[in-house]
Amino acid sequence: MQIIRTPQELQKTCLPWRFSGLSTALVPTMGFFHAGHESLMRYARAHAEKCIVSLFVNPSQFGPGEDLAAYPRDFERDARIAESLGMDVLFAPEPGAMYAEDHAAWIEVPELAGTLCGLSRPTHFRGVCTVVAKLFMLALPQTAYFGEKDWQQLAILKRMVRDLNIPVRVEGLPIVREADGLAMSSRNAYLSPEERAMAPALFAGLRRAAEIAAEGEKDSVRLVEAVRAYWAEHLPCGREEYLMVVDPESLADKALVDGPALMAAAVRLGKARLIDNIVLRP
Ligand code: PAF
């Protein structure tokens, strides 16, 4: 596996692959790999001739007071995992290499970025879109893989490539969970043992809503109330940031679950901010 540290070298390595007709896949990450990242890399390996994994804790997607400095990092372990999963390239640039001091170009998709996580992280998705667009220009993969845990990110990136005609297919892969249901996340490392024991209740509450919806409840307000009642009992230390039912593509609020709908949540538990989602089907 080749470890590449500069954008110029990545472009020099990857553009000829794409232009020569090789199938190439990119897995963009911020590192501290868990089974969710591993599933993306395995899927990429099985579907492309050349696989690139990027590891970059992107400063522009963290707001003031967020966990940029504390974000967990373990480069040596990540490099071993990427190599063992057969990645051809690990791209791990220094922050200074990705953004010029006077960087001034940003990509925004405000229609989809103003809801859910965007309510409390108003500049987050412009940082994500901009860094992902830069990674796309550098690696020019045919396909890029993202986890469905960050559903809003996925919806926004799909819209970005569609609206800007970026020749990359953005694909989402299912959330990988711990045996007790907690969605894998690098930020789970922030949970104390007591918080970790309680954290599966986040998804258990969403699953409860999916069951009630499948039994015929269409009213989003009632579905949200059912989850809140479940959390009040099983996740008493959690502080809800949002719990919403939205259209899976446009992310517009949905008052009625009259077709597939996304129920998405963010909950603060101790130092961790956990997000999760489930598709409700009537
Ligand atoms: O999902 C992530 O880890 C990040 O938002 C991404 C897509 C790697 C961009 O920095």
Short mmCIF file of C-alpha atoms and ligand atoms in Angstrom, two decimals:
data_model
loop_
_atom_site.label_atom_id
_atom_site.label_comp_id
_atom_site.label_asym_id
_atom_site.label_seq_id
_atom_site.Cartn_x
_atom_site.Cartn_y
_atom_site.Cartn_z
CA MET A 1 0.00 0.00 0.00
CA GLN A 2 1.24 3.41 -0.95
CA ILE A 3 0.96 6.15 1.70
CA ILE A 4 0.48 9.53 0.02
CA ARG A 5 0.86 12.79 1.92
CA THR A 6 0.28 15.51 -0.67
CA PRO A 7 -2.68 16.37 -2.90
CA GLN A 8 -0.38 16.75 -5.92
CA GLU A 9 0.97 13.22 -5.55
CA LEU A 10 -2.51 11.77 -5.12
CA GLN A 11 -3.66 13.43 -8.33
CA LYS A 12 -0.55 12.24 -10.18
CA THR A 13 -1.20 8.67 -9.00
CA CYS A 14 -4.98 8.44 -9.44
CA LEU A 15 -5.94 10.47 -12.51
CA PRO A 16 -4.08 8.11 -14.90
CA TRP A 17 -6.02 5.18 -13.37
CA ARG A 18 -9.34 6.79 -14.15
CA PHE A 19 -8.32 7.92 -17.63
CA SER A 20 -6.97 4.47 -18.51
CA GLY A 21 -10.39 2.97 -17.76
CA LEU A 22 -9.54 1.19 -14.50
CA SER A 23 -12.41 1.10 -12.04
CA THR A 24 -11.46 3.12 -8.97
CA ALA A 25 -13.12 3.54 -5.59
CA LEU A 26 -12.62 6.09 -2.84
CA VAL A 27 -13.51 5.67 0.82
CA PRO A 28 -13.29 9.12 2.47
CA THR A 29 -12.77 8.92 6.26
CA MET A 30 -11.50 10.85 9.24
CA GLY A 31 -9.68 7.76 10.53
CA PHE A 32 -9.82 5.93 13.87
CA PHE A 33 -11.21 3.00 11.98
CA HIS A 34 -13.99 0.78 13.28
CA ALA A 35 -16.00 -2.00 11.69
CA GLY A 36 -18.10 0.54 9.78
CA HIS A 37 -15.04 1.90 7.95
CA GLU A 38 -13.82 -1.64 7.42
CA SER A 39 -17.07 -2.63 5.74
CA LEU A 40 -16.72 0.34 3.33
CA MET A 41 -13.14 -0.66 2.49
CA ARG A 42 -14.10 -4.33 2.01
CA TYR A 43 -16.95 -3.34 -0.27
CA ALA A 44 -14.68 -1.04 -2.27
CA ARG A 45 -12.05 -3.80 -2.58
CA ALA A 46 -14.66 -6.25 -3.89
CA HIS A 47 -15.99 -3.79 -6.50
CA ALA A 48 -13.04 -1.82 -7.89
CA GLU A 49 -9.64 -2.47 -9.38
CA LYS A 50 -7.99 0.41 -7.51
CA CYS A 51 -9.00 1.45 -3.98
CA ILE A 52 -8.07 4.66 -2.23
CA VAL A 53 -8.90 5.36 1.41
CA SER A 54 -8.44 8.91 2.66
CA LEU A 55 -7.75 9.75 6.29
CA PHE A 56 -8.13 13.42 7.05
CA VAL A 57 -9.65 15.07 10.11
CA ASN A 58 -11.09 17.95 8.14
CA PRO A 59 -10.89 21.17 10.18
CA SER A 60 -13.45 23.04 8.07
CA GLN A 61 -16.33 20.76 9.10
CA PHE A 62 -15.82 21.41 12.84
CA GLY A 63 -17.48 24.48 14.32
CA PRO A 64 -16.02 26.65 17.09
CA GLY A 65 -16.05 24.70 20.37
CA GLU A 66 -16.41 21.32 18.65
CA ASP A 67 -14.07 18.35 19.13
CA LEU A 68 -11.47 18.96 16.37
CA ALA A 69 -8.46 18.78 18.75
CA ALA A 70 -9.90 15.90 20.77
CA TYR A 71 -11.04 13.85 17.75
CA PRO A 72 -9.53 10.35 18.26
CA ARG A 73 -6.54 9.53 16.08
CA ASP A 74 -4.34 6.42 15.65
CA PHE A 75 -2.51 6.62 12.36
CA GLU A 76 -0.33 3.50 12.77
CA ARG A 77 -3.28 1.25 13.56
CA ASP A 78 -5.37 2.77 10.74
CA ALA A 79 -2.53 2.22 8.26
CA ARG A 80 -2.22 -1.44 9.29
CA ILE A 81 -5.98 -1.96 8.87
CA ALA A 82 -6.09 -0.24 5.47
CA GLU A 83 -3.18 -2.36 4.28
CA SER A 84 -4.70 -5.59 5.59
CA LEU A 85 -7.91 -4.79 3.68
CA GLY A 86 -5.98 -4.45 0.43
CA MET A 87 -6.21 -0.69 -0.12
CA ASP A 88 -3.86 0.49 -2.88
CA VAL A 89 -3.46 4.00 -1.48
CA LEU A 90 -3.84 5.58 1.93
CA PHE A 91 -4.08 9.34 1.48
CA ALA A 92 -3.26 11.12 4.74
CA PRO A 93 -2.45 14.79 4.12
CA GLU A 94 -1.39 17.33 6.73
CA PRO A 95 -4.13 19.98 7.24
CA GLY A 96 -1.88 22.64 5.74
CA ALA A 97 -1.61 20.61 2.55
CA MET A 98 -5.36 20.58 1.90
CA TYR A 99 -6.24 24.23 2.48
CA ALA A 100 -4.28 27.24 1.30
CA GLU A 101 -4.04 29.95 3.95
CA ASP A 102 -6.30 32.11 1.80
CA HIS A 103 -8.65 29.27 0.76
CA ALA A 104 -11.85 30.95 -0.43
CA ALA A 105 -13.96 28.50 -2.47
CA TRP A 106 -16.78 26.67 -0.73
CA ILE A 107 -19.53 24.32 -1.84
CA GLU A 108 -22.91 24.53 -0.16
CA VAL A 109 -26.22 22.72 -0.54
CA PRO A 110 -28.31 24.91 1.78
CA GLU A 111 -31.71 23.35 0.98
CA LEU A 112 -30.58 20.06 2.54
CA ALA A 113 -28.07 21.39 5.05
CA GLY A 114 -30.38 23.60 7.12
CA THR A 115 -32.20 20.77 8.91
CA LEU A 116 -31.26 17.84 11.23
CA CYS A 117 -27.54 18.16 12.11
CA GLY A 118 -27.38 21.50 10.30
CA LEU A 119 -29.64 23.04 12.96
CA SER A 120 -26.84 22.95 15.52
CA ARG A 121 -23.87 22.70 13.10
CA PRO A 122 -24.57 25.50 10.60
CA THR A 123 -21.20 25.34 8.80
CA HIS A 124 -20.60 21.58 9.05
CA PHE A 125 -21.90 20.50 5.66
CA ARG A 126 -20.17 23.20 3.68
CA GLY A 127 -16.92 21.86 5.20
CA VAL A 128 -17.91 18.30 4.28
CA CYS A 129 -18.97 19.19 0.72
CA THR A 130 -15.84 21.22 0.10
CA VAL A 131 -13.40 18.60 1.36
CA VAL A 132 -15.22 15.76 -0.41
CA ALA A 133 -15.28 17.73 -3.67
CA LYS A 134 -11.54 18.30 -3.26
CA LEU A 135 -10.97 14.59 -2.63
CA PHE A 136 -13.06 13.79 -5.72
CA MET A 137 -10.95 16.14 -7.85
CA LEU A 138 -7.74 14.62 -6.51
CA ALA A 139 -8.66 10.93 -6.81
CA LEU A 140 -11.40 11.14 -9.46
CA PRO A 141 -12.90 7.80 -8.40
CA GLN A 142 -15.77 6.23 -10.30
CA THR A 143 -17.47 5.46 -7.01
CA ALA A 144 -17.16 6.78 -3.48
CA TYR A 145 -18.59 4.94 -0.49
CA PHE A 146 -20.10 6.48 2.65
CA GLY A 147 -21.92 5.01 5.64
CA GLU A 148 -25.67 5.51 5.99
CA LYS A 149 -25.23 6.53 9.62
CA ASP A 150 -24.50 10.02 8.26
CA TRP A 151 -27.64 9.92 6.13
CA GLN A 152 -27.86 13.68 5.76
CA GLN A 153 -24.24 13.84 4.60
CA LEU A 154 -24.98 11.15 2.03
CA ALA A 155 -28.12 12.92 0.75
CA ILE A 156 -26.21 16.20 0.46
CA LEU A 157 -23.24 14.63 -1.36
CA LYS A 158 -25.58 12.86 -3.80
CA ARG A 159 -27.19 16.22 -4.56
CA MET A 160 -23.77 17.88 -4.89
CA VAL A 161 -22.50 15.42 -7.53
CA ARG A 162 -25.82 15.56 -9.39
CA ASP A 163 -26.05 19.35 -9.44
CA LEU A 164 -22.39 19.93 -10.31
CA ASN A 165 -22.09 17.03 -12.78
CA ILE A 166 -19.18 15.59 -10.86
CA PRO A 167 -18.40 12.24 -12.53
CA VAL A 168 -18.40 10.22 -9.29
CA ARG A 169 -21.14 7.86 -8.11
CA VAL A 170 -21.88 8.42 -4.42
CA GLU A 171 -23.06 5.21 -2.76
CA GLY A 172 -24.27 4.59 0.78
CA LEU A 173 -23.71 1.35 2.65
CA PRO A 174 -25.75 0.10 5.62
CA ILE A 175 -24.93 1.14 9.18
CA VAL A 176 -22.68 -1.34 10.98
CA ARG A 177 -23.76 -1.88 14.59
CA GLU A 178 -22.35 -3.34 17.75
CA ALA A 179 -24.08 -6.56 18.89
CA ASP A 180 -26.32 -4.48 21.20
CA GLY A 181 -27.45 -2.17 18.38
CA LEU A 182 -25.26 0.90 18.97
CA ALA A 183 -24.15 2.31 15.61
CA MET A 184 -20.37 2.18 15.17
CA SER A 185 -18.77 5.61 15.45
CA SER A 186 -15.30 6.90 16.24
CA ARG A 187 -17.01 9.19 18.77
CA ASN A 188 -18.26 6.19 20.80
CA ALA A 189 -14.76 6.36 22.31
CA TYR A 190 -15.97 9.39 24.33
CA LEU A 191 -18.57 7.32 26.24
CA SER A 192 -17.94 6.36 29.87
CA PRO A 193 -18.79 2.71 30.75
CA GLU A 194 -22.16 3.80 32.22
CA GLU A 195 -23.00 5.88 29.14
CA ARG A 196 -21.89 3.07 26.84
CA ALA A 197 -24.28 0.69 28.67
CA MET A 198 -27.17 3.09 28.09
CA ALA A 199 -26.30 4.11 24.51
CA PRO A 200 -28.04 1.20 22.69
CA ALA A 201 -31.36 2.68 23.85
CA LEU A 202 -30.90 5.37 21.19
CA PHE A 203 -31.43 2.88 18.37
CA ALA A 204 -33.85 0.73 20.37
CA GLY A 205 -36.14 3.78 20.58
CA LEU A 206 -35.96 4.31 16.80
CA ARG A 207 -36.69 0.62 16.24
CA ARG A 208 -39.75 0.96 18.45
CA ALA A 209 -41.01 3.73 16.12
CA ALA A 210 -40.38 1.51 13.08
CA GLU A 211 -42.47 -1.26 14.66
CA ILE A 212 -45.33 1.10 15.46
CA ALA A 213 -45.20 2.55 11.92
CA ALA A 214 -45.26 -0.97 10.46
CA GLU A 215 -48.36 -1.67 12.57
CA GLY A 216 -50.13 1.26 10.91
CA GLU A 217 -49.30 4.46 12.84
CA LYS A 218 -48.73 7.20 10.24
CA ASP A 219 -48.65 10.31 12.41
CA SER A 220 -45.06 11.52 12.82
CA VAL A 221 -45.89 13.40 16.03
CA ARG A 222 -47.12 10.20 17.67
CA LEU A 223 -44.11 8.25 16.43
CA VAL A 224 -41.77 10.89 17.84
CA GLU A 225 -43.66 10.85 21.15
CA ALA A 226 -43.28 7.06 21.36
CA VAL A 227 -39.51 7.33 20.95
CA ARG A 228 -39.28 10.11 23.55
CA ALA A 229 -41.27 8.00 26.01
CA TYR A 230 -38.91 5.07 25.41
CA TRP A 231 -35.84 7.28 25.88
CA ALA A 232 -37.25 8.85 29.05
CA GLU A 233 -37.24 5.38 30.56
CA HIS A 234 -34.12 3.83 29.02
CA LEU A 235 -31.88 6.78 28.13
CA PRO A 236 -32.46 9.16 31.03
CA CYS A 237 -29.03 10.84 30.76
CA GLY A 238 -29.40 11.52 27.03
CA ARG A 239 -30.14 15.09 25.90
CA GLU A 240 -32.06 15.09 22.63
CA GLU A 241 -30.73 17.51 20.04
CA TYR A 242 -33.28 16.55 17.42
CA LEU A 243 -35.63 13.70 16.58
CA MET A 244 -37.38 14.18 13.25
CA VAL A 245 -39.25 12.36 10.51
CA VAL A 246 -38.18 13.54 7.06
CA ASP A 247 -38.28 12.60 3.41
CA PRO A 248 -35.25 10.32 2.81
CA GLU A 249 -34.09 12.28 -0.27
CA SER A 250 -35.18 15.89 0.12
CA LEU A 251 -34.93 15.80 3.96
CA ALA A 252 -38.12 17.91 4.10
CA ASP A 253 -40.26 17.35 7.23
CA LYS A 254 -42.86 14.63 6.85
CA ALA A 255 -45.99 14.90 8.98
CA LEU A 256 -47.32 11.58 7.69
CA VAL A 257 -45.50 8.32 7.10
CA ASP A 258 -47.38 7.51 3.90
CA GLY A 259 -44.31 6.02 2.20
CA PRO A 260 -40.75 5.31 3.30
CA ALA A 261 -39.64 8.04 5.70
CA LEU A 262 -36.42 8.65 7.55
CA MET A 263 -36.50 9.02 11.31
CA ALA A 264 -33.22 10.62 12.35
CA ALA A 265 -31.90 11.62 15.75
CA ALA A 266 -28.97 13.25 17.50
CA VAL A 267 -28.56 12.79 21.24
CA ARG A 268 -25.85 14.07 23.53
CA LEU A 269 -24.68 11.53 26.06
CA GLY A 270 -21.91 12.82 28.29
CA LYS A 271 -19.17 14.16 26.00
CA ALA A 272 -20.45 12.25 22.98
CA ARG A 273 -22.91 13.47 20.39
CA LEU A 274 -24.48 10.34 18.90
CA ILE A 275 -26.49 10.26 15.69
CA ASP A 276 -28.54 7.42 14.26
CA ASN A 277 -31.46 6.84 11.91
CA ILE A 278 -33.94 4.28 10.67
CA VAL A 279 -36.21 4.09 7.63
CA LEU A 280 -39.88 3.88 8.67
CA ARG A 281 -42.13 1.92 6.33
CA PRO A 282 -45.90 2.07 6.63
O1 PAF B 1 -18.00 11.02 7.30
C1 PAF B 1 -16.85 11.46 7.52
O2 PAF B 1 -16.03 10.81 8.17
C2 PAF B 1 -16.47 12.84 7.01
O3 PAF B 1 -17.54 13.72 7.09
C3 PAF B 1 -15.90 12.79 5.57
C4 PAF B 1 -16.94 12.33 4.57
C5 PAF B 1 -14.69 11.90 5.53
C6 PAF B 1 -15.46 14.21 5.14
O4 PAF B 1 -14.47 14.72 5.97
#
